Tab-separated table of C-alpha atoms and ligand atoms in Angstrom:
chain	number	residue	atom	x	y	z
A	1331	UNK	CA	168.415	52.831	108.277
A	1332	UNK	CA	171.368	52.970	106.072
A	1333	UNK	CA	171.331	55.473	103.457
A	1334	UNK	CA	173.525	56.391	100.166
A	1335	UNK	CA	172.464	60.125	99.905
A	1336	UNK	CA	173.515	61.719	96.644
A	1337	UNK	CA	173.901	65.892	97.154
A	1338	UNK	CA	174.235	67.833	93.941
A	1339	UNK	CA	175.898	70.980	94.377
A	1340	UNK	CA	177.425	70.289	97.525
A	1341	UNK	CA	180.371	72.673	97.006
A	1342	UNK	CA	178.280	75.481	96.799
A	1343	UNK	CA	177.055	77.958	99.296
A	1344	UNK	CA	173.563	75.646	100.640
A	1345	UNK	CA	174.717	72.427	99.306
A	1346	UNK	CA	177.863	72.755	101.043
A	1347	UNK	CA	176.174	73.704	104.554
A	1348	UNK	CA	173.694	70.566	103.958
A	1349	UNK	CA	177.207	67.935	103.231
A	1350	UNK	CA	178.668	69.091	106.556
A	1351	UNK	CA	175.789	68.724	108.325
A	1352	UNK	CA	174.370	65.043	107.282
A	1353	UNK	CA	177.893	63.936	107.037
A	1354	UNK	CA	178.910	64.982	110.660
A	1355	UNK	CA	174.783	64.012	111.808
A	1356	UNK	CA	174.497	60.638	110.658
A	1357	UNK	CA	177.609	58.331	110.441
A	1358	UNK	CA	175.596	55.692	109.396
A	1359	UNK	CA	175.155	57.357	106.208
A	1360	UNK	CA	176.975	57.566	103.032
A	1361	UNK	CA	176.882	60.923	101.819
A	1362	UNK	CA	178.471	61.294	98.355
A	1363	UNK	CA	178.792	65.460	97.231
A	1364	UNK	CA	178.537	65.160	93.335
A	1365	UNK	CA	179.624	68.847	92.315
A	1366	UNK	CA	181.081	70.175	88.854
A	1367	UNK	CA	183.143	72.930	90.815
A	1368	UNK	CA	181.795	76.143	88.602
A	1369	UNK	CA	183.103	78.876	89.823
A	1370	UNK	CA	180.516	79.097	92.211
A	1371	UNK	CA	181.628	75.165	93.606
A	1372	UNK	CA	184.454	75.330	96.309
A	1373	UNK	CA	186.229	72.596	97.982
A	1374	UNK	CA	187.319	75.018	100.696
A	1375	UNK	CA	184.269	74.715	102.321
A	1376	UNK	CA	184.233	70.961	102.728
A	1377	UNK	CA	187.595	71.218	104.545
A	1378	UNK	CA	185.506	70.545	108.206
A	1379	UNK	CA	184.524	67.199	106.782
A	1380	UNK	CA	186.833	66.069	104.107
A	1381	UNK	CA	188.477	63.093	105.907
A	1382	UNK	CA	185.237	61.963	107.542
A	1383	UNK	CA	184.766	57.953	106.312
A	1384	UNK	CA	181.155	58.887	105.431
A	1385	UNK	CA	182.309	61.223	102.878
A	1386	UNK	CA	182.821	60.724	99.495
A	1387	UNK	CA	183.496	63.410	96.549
A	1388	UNK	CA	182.607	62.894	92.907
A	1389	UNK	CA	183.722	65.791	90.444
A	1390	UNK	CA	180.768	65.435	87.153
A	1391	UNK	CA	178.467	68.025	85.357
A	1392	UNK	CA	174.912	67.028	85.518
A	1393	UNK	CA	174.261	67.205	82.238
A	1394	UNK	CA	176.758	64.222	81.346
A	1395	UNK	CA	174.180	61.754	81.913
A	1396	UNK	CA	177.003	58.999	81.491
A	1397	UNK	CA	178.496	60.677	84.434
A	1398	UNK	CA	175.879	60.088	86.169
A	1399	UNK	CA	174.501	57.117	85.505
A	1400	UNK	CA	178.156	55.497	86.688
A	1401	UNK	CA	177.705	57.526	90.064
A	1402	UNK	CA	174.244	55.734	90.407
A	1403	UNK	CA	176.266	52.520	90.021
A	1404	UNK	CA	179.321	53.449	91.819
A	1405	UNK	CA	177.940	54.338	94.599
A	1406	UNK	CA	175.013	52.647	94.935
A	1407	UNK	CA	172.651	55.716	95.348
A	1408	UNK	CA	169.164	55.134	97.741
A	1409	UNK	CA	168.367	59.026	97.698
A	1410	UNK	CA	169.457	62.289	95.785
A	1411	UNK	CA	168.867	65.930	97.554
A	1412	UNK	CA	169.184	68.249	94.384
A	1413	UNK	CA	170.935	71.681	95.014
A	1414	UNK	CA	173.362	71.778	91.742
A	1415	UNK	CA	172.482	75.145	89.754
A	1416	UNK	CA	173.222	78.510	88.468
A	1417	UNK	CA	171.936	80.501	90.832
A	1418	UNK	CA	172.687	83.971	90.274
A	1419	UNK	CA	170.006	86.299	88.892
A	1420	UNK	CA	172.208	88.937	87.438
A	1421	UNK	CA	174.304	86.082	85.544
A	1422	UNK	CA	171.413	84.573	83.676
A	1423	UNK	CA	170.232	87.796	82.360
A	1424	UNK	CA	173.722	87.968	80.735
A	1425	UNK	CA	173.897	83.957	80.208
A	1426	UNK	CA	170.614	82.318	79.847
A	1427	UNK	CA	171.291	79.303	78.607
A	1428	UNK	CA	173.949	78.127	81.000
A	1429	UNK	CA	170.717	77.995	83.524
A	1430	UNK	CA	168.337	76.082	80.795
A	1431	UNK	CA	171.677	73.574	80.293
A	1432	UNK	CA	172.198	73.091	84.155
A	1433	UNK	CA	168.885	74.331	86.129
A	1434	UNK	CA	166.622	72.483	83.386
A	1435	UNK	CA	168.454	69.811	81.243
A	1436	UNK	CA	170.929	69.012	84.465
A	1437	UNK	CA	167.483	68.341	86.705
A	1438	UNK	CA	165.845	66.197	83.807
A	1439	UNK	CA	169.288	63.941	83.128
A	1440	UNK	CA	169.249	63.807	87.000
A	1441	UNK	CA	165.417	62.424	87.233
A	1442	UNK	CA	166.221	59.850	84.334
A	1443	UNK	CA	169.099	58.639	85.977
A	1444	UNK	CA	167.575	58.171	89.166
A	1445	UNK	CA	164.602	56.740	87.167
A	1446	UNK	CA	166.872	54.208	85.809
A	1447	UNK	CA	168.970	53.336	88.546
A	1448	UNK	CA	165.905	52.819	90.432
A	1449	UNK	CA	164.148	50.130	88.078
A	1450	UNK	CA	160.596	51.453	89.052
A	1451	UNK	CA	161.070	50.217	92.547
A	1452	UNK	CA	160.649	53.433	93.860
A	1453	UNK	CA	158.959	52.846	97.526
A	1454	UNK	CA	162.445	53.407	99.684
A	1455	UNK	CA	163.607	55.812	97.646
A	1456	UNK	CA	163.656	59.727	97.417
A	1457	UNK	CA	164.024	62.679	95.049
A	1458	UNK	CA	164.526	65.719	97.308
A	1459	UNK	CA	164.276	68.729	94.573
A	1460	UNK	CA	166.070	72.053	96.473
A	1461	UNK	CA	163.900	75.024	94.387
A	1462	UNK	CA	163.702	78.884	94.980
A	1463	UNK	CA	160.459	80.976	96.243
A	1464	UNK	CA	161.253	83.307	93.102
A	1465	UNK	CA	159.289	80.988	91.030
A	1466	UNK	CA	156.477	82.224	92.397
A	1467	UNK	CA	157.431	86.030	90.763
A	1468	UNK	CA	156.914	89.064	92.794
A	1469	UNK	CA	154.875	90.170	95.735
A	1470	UNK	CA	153.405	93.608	95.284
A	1471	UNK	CA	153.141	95.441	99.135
A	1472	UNK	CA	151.373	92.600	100.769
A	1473	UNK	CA	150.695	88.924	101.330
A	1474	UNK	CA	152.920	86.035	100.714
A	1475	UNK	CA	153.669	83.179	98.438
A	1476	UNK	CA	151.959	79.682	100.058
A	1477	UNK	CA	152.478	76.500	98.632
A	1478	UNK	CA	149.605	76.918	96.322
A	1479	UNK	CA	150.959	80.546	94.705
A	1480	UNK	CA	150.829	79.974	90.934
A	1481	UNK	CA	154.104	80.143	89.367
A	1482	UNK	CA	154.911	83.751	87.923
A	1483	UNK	CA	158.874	83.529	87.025
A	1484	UNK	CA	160.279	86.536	85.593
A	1485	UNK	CA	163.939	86.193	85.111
A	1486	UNK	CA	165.685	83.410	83.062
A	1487	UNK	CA	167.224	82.489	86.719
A	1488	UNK	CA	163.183	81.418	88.073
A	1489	UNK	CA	161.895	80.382	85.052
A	1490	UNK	CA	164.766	77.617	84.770
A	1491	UNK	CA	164.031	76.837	88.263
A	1492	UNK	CA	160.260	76.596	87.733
A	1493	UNK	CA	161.059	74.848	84.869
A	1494	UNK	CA	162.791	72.060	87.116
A	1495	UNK	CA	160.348	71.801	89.699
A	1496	UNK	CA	157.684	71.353	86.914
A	1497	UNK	CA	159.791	68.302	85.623
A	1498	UNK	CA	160.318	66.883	88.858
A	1499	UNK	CA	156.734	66.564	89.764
A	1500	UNK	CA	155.839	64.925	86.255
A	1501	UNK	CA	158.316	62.637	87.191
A	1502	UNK	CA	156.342	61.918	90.081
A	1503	UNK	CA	152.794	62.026	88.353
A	1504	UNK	CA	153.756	60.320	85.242
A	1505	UNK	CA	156.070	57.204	86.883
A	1506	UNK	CA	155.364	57.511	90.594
A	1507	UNK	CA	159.533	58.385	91.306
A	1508	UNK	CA	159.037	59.644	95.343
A	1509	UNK	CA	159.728	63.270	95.007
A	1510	UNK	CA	159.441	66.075	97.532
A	1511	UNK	CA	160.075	69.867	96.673
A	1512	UNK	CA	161.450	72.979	99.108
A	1513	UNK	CA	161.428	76.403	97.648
A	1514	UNK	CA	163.330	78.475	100.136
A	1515	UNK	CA	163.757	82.091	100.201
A	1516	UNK	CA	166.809	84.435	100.145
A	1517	UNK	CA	169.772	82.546	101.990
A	1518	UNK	CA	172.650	84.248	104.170
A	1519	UNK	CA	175.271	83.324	106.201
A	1520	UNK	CA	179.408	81.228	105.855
A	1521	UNK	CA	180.803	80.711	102.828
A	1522	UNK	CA	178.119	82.564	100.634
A	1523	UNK	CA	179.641	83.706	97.299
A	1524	UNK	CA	180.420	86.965	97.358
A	1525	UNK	CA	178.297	88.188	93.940
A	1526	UNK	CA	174.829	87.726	96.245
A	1527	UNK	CA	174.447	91.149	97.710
A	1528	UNK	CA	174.983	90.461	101.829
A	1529	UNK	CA	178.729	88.990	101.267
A	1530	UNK	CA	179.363	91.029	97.611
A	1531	UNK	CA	178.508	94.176	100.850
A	1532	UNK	CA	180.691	92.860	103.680
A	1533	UNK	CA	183.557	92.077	100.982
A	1534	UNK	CA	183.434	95.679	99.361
A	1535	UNK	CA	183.063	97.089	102.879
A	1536	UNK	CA	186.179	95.751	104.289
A	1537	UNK	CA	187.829	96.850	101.147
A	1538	UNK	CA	186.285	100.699	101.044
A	1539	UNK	CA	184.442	99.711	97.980
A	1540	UNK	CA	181.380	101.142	96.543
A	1541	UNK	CA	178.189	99.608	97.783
A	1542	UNK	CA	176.018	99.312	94.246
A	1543	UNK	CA	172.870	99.391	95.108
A	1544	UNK	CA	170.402	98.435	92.684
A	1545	UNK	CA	167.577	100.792	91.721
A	1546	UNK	CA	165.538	102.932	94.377
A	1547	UNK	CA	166.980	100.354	96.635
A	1548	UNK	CA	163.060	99.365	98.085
A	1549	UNK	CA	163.386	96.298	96.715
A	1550	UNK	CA	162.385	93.501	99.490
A	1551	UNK	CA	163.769	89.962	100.158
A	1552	UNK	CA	163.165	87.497	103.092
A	1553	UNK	CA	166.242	86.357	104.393
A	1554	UNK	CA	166.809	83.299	106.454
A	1555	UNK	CA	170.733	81.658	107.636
A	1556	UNK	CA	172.029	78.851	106.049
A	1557	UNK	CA	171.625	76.891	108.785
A	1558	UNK	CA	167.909	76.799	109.164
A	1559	UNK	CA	167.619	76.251	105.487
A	1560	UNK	CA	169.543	72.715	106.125
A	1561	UNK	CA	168.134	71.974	109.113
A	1562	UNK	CA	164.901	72.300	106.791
A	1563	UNK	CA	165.953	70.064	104.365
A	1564	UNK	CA	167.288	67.470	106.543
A	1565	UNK	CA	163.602	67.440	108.400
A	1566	UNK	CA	162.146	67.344	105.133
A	1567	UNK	CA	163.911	64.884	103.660
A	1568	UNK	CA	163.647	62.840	106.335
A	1569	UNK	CA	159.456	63.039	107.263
A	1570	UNK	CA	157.992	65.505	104.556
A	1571	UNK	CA	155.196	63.949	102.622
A	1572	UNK	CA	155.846	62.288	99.293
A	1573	UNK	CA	154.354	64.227	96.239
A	1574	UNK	CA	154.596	67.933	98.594
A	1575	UNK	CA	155.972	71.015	98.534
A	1576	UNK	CA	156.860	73.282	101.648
A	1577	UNK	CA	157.917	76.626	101.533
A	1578	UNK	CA	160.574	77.763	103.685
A	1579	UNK	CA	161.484	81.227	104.749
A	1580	UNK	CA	162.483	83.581	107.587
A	1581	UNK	CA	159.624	85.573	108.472
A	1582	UNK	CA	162.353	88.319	107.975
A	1583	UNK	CA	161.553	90.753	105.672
A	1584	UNK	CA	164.295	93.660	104.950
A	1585	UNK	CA	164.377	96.443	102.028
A	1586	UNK	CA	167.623	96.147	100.552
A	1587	UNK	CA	168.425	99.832	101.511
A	1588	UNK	CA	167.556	99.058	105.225
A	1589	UNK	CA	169.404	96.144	104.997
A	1590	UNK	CA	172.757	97.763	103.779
A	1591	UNK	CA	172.596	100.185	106.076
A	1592	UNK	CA	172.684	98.125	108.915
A	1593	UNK	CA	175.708	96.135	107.046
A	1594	UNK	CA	177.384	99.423	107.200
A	1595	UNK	CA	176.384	100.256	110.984
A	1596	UNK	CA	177.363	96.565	112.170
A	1597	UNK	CA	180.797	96.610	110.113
A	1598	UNK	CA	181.556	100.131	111.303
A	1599	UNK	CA	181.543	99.101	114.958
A	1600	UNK	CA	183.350	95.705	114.329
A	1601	UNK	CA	185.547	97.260	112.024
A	1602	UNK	CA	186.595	99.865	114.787
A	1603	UNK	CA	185.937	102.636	112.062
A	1604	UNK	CA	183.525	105.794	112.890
A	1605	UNK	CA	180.068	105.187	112.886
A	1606	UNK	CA	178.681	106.687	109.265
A	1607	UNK	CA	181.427	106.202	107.316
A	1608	UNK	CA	180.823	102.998	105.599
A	1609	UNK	CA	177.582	104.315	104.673
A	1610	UNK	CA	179.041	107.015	102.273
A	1611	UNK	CA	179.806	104.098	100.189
A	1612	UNK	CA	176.543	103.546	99.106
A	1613	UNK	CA	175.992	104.342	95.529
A	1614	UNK	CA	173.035	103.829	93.379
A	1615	UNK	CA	173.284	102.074	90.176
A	1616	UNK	CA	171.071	100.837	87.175
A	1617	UNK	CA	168.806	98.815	88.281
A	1618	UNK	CA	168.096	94.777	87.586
A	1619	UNK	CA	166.117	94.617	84.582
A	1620	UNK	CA	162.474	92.267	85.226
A	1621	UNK	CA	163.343	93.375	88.990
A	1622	UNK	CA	161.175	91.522	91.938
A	1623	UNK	CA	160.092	94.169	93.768
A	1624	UNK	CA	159.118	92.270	96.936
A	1625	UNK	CA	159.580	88.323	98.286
A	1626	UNK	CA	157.914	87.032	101.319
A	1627	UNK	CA	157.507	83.296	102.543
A	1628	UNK	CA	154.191	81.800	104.333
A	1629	UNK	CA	156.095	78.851	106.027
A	1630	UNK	CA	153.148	78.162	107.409
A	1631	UNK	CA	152.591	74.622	106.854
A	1632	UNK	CA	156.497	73.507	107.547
A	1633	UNK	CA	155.885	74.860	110.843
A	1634	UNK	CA	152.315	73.396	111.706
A	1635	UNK	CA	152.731	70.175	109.946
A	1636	UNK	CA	156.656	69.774	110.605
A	1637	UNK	CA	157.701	71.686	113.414
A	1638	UNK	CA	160.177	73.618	111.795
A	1639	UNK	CA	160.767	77.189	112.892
A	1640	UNK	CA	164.054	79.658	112.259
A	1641	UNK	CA	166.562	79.297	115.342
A	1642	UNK	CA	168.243	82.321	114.707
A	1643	UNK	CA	167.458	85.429	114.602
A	1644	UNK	CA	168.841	88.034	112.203
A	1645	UNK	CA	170.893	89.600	114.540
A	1646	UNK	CA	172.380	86.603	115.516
A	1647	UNK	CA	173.300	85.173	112.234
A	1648	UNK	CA	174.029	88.758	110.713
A	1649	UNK	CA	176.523	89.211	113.262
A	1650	UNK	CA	177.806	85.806	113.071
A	1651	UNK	CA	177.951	86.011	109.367
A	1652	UNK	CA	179.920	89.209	109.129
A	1653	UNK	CA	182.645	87.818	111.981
A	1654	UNK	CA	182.751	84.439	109.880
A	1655	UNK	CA	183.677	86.884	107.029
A	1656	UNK	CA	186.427	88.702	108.475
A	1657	UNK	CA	187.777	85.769	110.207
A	1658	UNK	CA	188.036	83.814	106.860
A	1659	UNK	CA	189.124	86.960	104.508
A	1660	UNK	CA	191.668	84.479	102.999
A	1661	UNK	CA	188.708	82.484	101.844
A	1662	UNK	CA	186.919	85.868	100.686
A	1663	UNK	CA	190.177	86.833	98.843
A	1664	UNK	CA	190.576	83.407	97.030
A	1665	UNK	CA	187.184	83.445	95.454
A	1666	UNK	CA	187.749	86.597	94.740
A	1667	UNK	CA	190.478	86.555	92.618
A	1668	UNK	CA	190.920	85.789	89.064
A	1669	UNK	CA	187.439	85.275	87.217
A	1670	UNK	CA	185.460	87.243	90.255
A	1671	UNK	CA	187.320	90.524	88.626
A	1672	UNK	CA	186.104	90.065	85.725
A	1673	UNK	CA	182.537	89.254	86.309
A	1674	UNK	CA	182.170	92.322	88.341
A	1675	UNK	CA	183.734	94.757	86.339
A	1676	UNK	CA	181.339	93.922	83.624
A	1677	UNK	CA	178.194	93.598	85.870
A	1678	UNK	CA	179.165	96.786	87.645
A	1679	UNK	CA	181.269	99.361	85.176
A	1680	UNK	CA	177.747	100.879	84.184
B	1788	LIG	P1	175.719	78.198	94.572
B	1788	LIG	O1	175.781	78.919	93.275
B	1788	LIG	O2	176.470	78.711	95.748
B	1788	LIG	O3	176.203	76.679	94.371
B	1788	LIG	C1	175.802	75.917	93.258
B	1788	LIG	C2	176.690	74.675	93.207
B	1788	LIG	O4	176.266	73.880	92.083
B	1788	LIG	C3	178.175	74.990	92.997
B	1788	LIG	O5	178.954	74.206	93.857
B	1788	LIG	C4	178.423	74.617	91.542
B	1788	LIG	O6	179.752	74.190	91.287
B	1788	LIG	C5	177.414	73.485	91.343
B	1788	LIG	N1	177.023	73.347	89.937
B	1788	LIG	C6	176.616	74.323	89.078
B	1788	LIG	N2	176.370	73.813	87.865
B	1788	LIG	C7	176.601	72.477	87.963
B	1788	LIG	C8	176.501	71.407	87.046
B	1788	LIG	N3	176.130	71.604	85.774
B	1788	LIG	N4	176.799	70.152	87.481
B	1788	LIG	C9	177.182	69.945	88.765
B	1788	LIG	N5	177.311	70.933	89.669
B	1788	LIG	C10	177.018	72.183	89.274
B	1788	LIG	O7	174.161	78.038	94.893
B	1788	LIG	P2	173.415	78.105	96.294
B	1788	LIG	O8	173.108	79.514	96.616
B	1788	LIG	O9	174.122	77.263	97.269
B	1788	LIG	O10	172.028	77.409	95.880
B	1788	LIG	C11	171.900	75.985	95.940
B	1788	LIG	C12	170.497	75.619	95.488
B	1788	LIG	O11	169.526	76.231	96.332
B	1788	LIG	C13	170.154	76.059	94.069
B	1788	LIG	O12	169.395	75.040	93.467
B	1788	LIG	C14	169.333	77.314	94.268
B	1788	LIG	O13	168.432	77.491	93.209
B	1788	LIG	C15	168.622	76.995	95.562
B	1788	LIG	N6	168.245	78.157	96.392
B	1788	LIG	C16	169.170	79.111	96.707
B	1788	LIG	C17	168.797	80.168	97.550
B	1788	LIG	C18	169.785	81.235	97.955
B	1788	LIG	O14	169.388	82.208	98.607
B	1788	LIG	N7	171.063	81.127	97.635
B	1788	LIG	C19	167.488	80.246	98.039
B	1788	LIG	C20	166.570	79.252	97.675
B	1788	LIG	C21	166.965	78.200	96.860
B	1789	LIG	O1	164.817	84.210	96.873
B	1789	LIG	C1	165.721	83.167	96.729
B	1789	LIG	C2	166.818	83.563	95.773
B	1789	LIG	O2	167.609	84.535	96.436
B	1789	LIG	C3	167.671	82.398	95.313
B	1789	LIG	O3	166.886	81.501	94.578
B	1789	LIG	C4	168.841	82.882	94.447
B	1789	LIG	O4	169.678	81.800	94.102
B	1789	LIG	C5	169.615	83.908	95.229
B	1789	LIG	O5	170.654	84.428	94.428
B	1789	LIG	C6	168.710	85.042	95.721
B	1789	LIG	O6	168.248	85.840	94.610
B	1789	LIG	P1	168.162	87.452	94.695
B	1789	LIG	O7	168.204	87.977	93.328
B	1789	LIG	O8	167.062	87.874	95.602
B	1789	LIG	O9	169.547	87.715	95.498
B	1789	LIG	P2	170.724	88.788	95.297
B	1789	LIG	O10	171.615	88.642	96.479
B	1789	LIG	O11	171.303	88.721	93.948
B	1789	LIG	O12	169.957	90.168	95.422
B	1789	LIG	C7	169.200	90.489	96.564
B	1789	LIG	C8	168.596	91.864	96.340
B	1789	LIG	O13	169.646	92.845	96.331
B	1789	LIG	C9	167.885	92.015	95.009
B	1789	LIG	O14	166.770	92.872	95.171
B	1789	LIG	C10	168.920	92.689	94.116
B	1789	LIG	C11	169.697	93.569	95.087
B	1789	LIG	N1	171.118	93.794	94.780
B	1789	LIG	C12	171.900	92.710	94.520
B	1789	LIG	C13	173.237	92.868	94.215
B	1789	LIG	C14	174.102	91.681	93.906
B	1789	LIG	C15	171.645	95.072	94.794
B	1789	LIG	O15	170.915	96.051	95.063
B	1789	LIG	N2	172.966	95.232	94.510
B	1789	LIG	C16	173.781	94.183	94.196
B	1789	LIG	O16	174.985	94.407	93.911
């Protein structure tokens, strides 16, 4: 069936991984990448796809609803798969109100819109809502956040994106708009921005830079490659169950400190450098105020009631990951530049 899928966010780290692969999967598509191009939104990393006929670019901010209401029109528009956000911790603890403007006001203009556009005739139509497992706040030593974890959000990051996913479903409740809802845990893997702490690692690595780590470093995250994420979404979109939520994550649990020192150990040996010495980088510094000590997925029913499962392992895509890295260290050193200085001087000079 023909589709005209609008992707928020698309020249981001996820949203840009999800483009390529429904643009290059289904021909028959439209797929139209509506992105404001923040500093975090890179056309770079559309370049394997950019001349495809299926593909269409739209530059807007999603809080210009007249914006996008004329993208509805434009193009048409059968389905949206929302990934467009702020989506760095550390920044909304300086910056909170960039995430209520985009995460919650940019979701809500979204919904209307679609609302709208839509007429009430909602039955082929679908609002795929991309969300976070850090709405669920943090895991103490054990268990794991299921689909029915009661929402806990402790930085102005989650509770923006709680506040989203709360909107979307009363969009659902209240006018019956098809809706589904993913929250995913911690992400790795090409073209990730190099503030999140695997790339913001491999960057300062290759460039004998201290490796901040945050804390006692026993912090915990659950970290899954991009590419099962999408391949997630693009099952989900296509046979998840209208009104749900699935959690997806990597059954891959890691304390940061663990975590970097493997980095170091993996880098070392591609790096042709002596093993131990990128690990005398490591230097601890204040930590994240509101810190989540611990996330940790149950993908439990994406599995049993959608066959999904990770396809990679850690190794694999760690490995892969790091080589994509040094392979594409003009990339690294473009996003770098300029603002990226800036930012991390003042995130980092304490
Ligand atoms: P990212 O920061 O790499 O990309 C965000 C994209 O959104 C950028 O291209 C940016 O230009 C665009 N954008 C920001 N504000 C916008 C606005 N007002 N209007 C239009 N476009 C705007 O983010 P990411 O890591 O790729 O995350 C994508 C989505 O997935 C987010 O919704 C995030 O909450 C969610 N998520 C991320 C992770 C992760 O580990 N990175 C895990 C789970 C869920
Ligand atoms: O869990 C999903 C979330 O994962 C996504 O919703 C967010 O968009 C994404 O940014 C990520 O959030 P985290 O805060 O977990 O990711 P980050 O890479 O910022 O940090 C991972 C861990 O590493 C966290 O415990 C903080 C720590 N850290 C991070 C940085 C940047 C450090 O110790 N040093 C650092 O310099």
């Amino acid at each position: 069936m023909m589709k005209t899928i609008l992707v928020t966010g698309g020249a981001g780290f996820i949203g840009s991984e999800v483009v390529r692969k429904l643009v290059s999967k289904y021909p028959n598509y439209k797929i139209v990448n509506l992105d404001a191009l923040t500093y975090a939104g890179n056309l770079e990393n559309l370049k394997p796809i950019e001349g495809a006929t299926n593909y269409f670019f739209e530059k807007a901010d999603i809080t210009d609803a007249s914006a996008i209401n004329h993208v509805f029109e434009k193009h048409q528009i059968s389905d949206v798969i929302h990934l467009a956000a702020e989506s760095h911790v550390d920044r909304s603890i300086s910056n909170p109100l960039d995430f209520v403007y985009t995460n919650v006001i940019g979701t809500v203009i979204l919904l209307e819109a679609a609302k709208k556009y839509w007429k009430g005739n909602y039955q082929n139509h679908l609002f795929y809502h991309v969300s976070t497992d850090e709405v669920y706040g943090s895991l103490g030593t054990e268990g794991f956040f299921t689909e029915t974890t009661n929402y806990d959000p402790h930085s102005p990051y989650s509770a923006s994106k709680a506040s989203s996913d709360h909107f979307v479903r009363s969009y659902h409740d209240t006018y019956g708009l098809q809706v589904v809802i993913s929250n995913c845990s911690n992400n790795y893997g090409p073209y990730h921005f190099p503030e999140k702490l695997i790339p913001l690692m491999i960057h300062n690595i290759i460039n004998n830079k201290a490796l901040p780590v945050y804390g006692n470093g026993k912090y915990t995250r659950d970290w899954l490659y991009v590419i099962d994420h999408a391949r997630a979404i693009d099952l989900i979109f296509h046979t998840g169950k209208i009104g749900d939520t699935y959690n997806i994550g990597g059954f891959n649990e890691w304390q940061n400190i663990d975590l970097v020192h493997l980095l170091c150990k993996l880098m070392d040996e591609k790096l042709g450098r002596e093993t131990g010495t990128s690990q005398q980088l490591i230097t601890y510094v204040k930590d994240r105020p509101g810190h989540d000590l611990r996330y940790a997925i149950d993908a439990t029913k994406l599995n049993k009631e959608l066959g999904w499962s990770p396809s990679v392992t850690f190794e694999e895509g760690l490995s892969a990951t790091i080589d994509w890295f040094l392979s594409n260290q003009t990339w690294l050193n473009n996003v770098t530049s300029g603002a990226y200085a800036t930012y991390y001087d003042k995130q980092y000079s304490h």
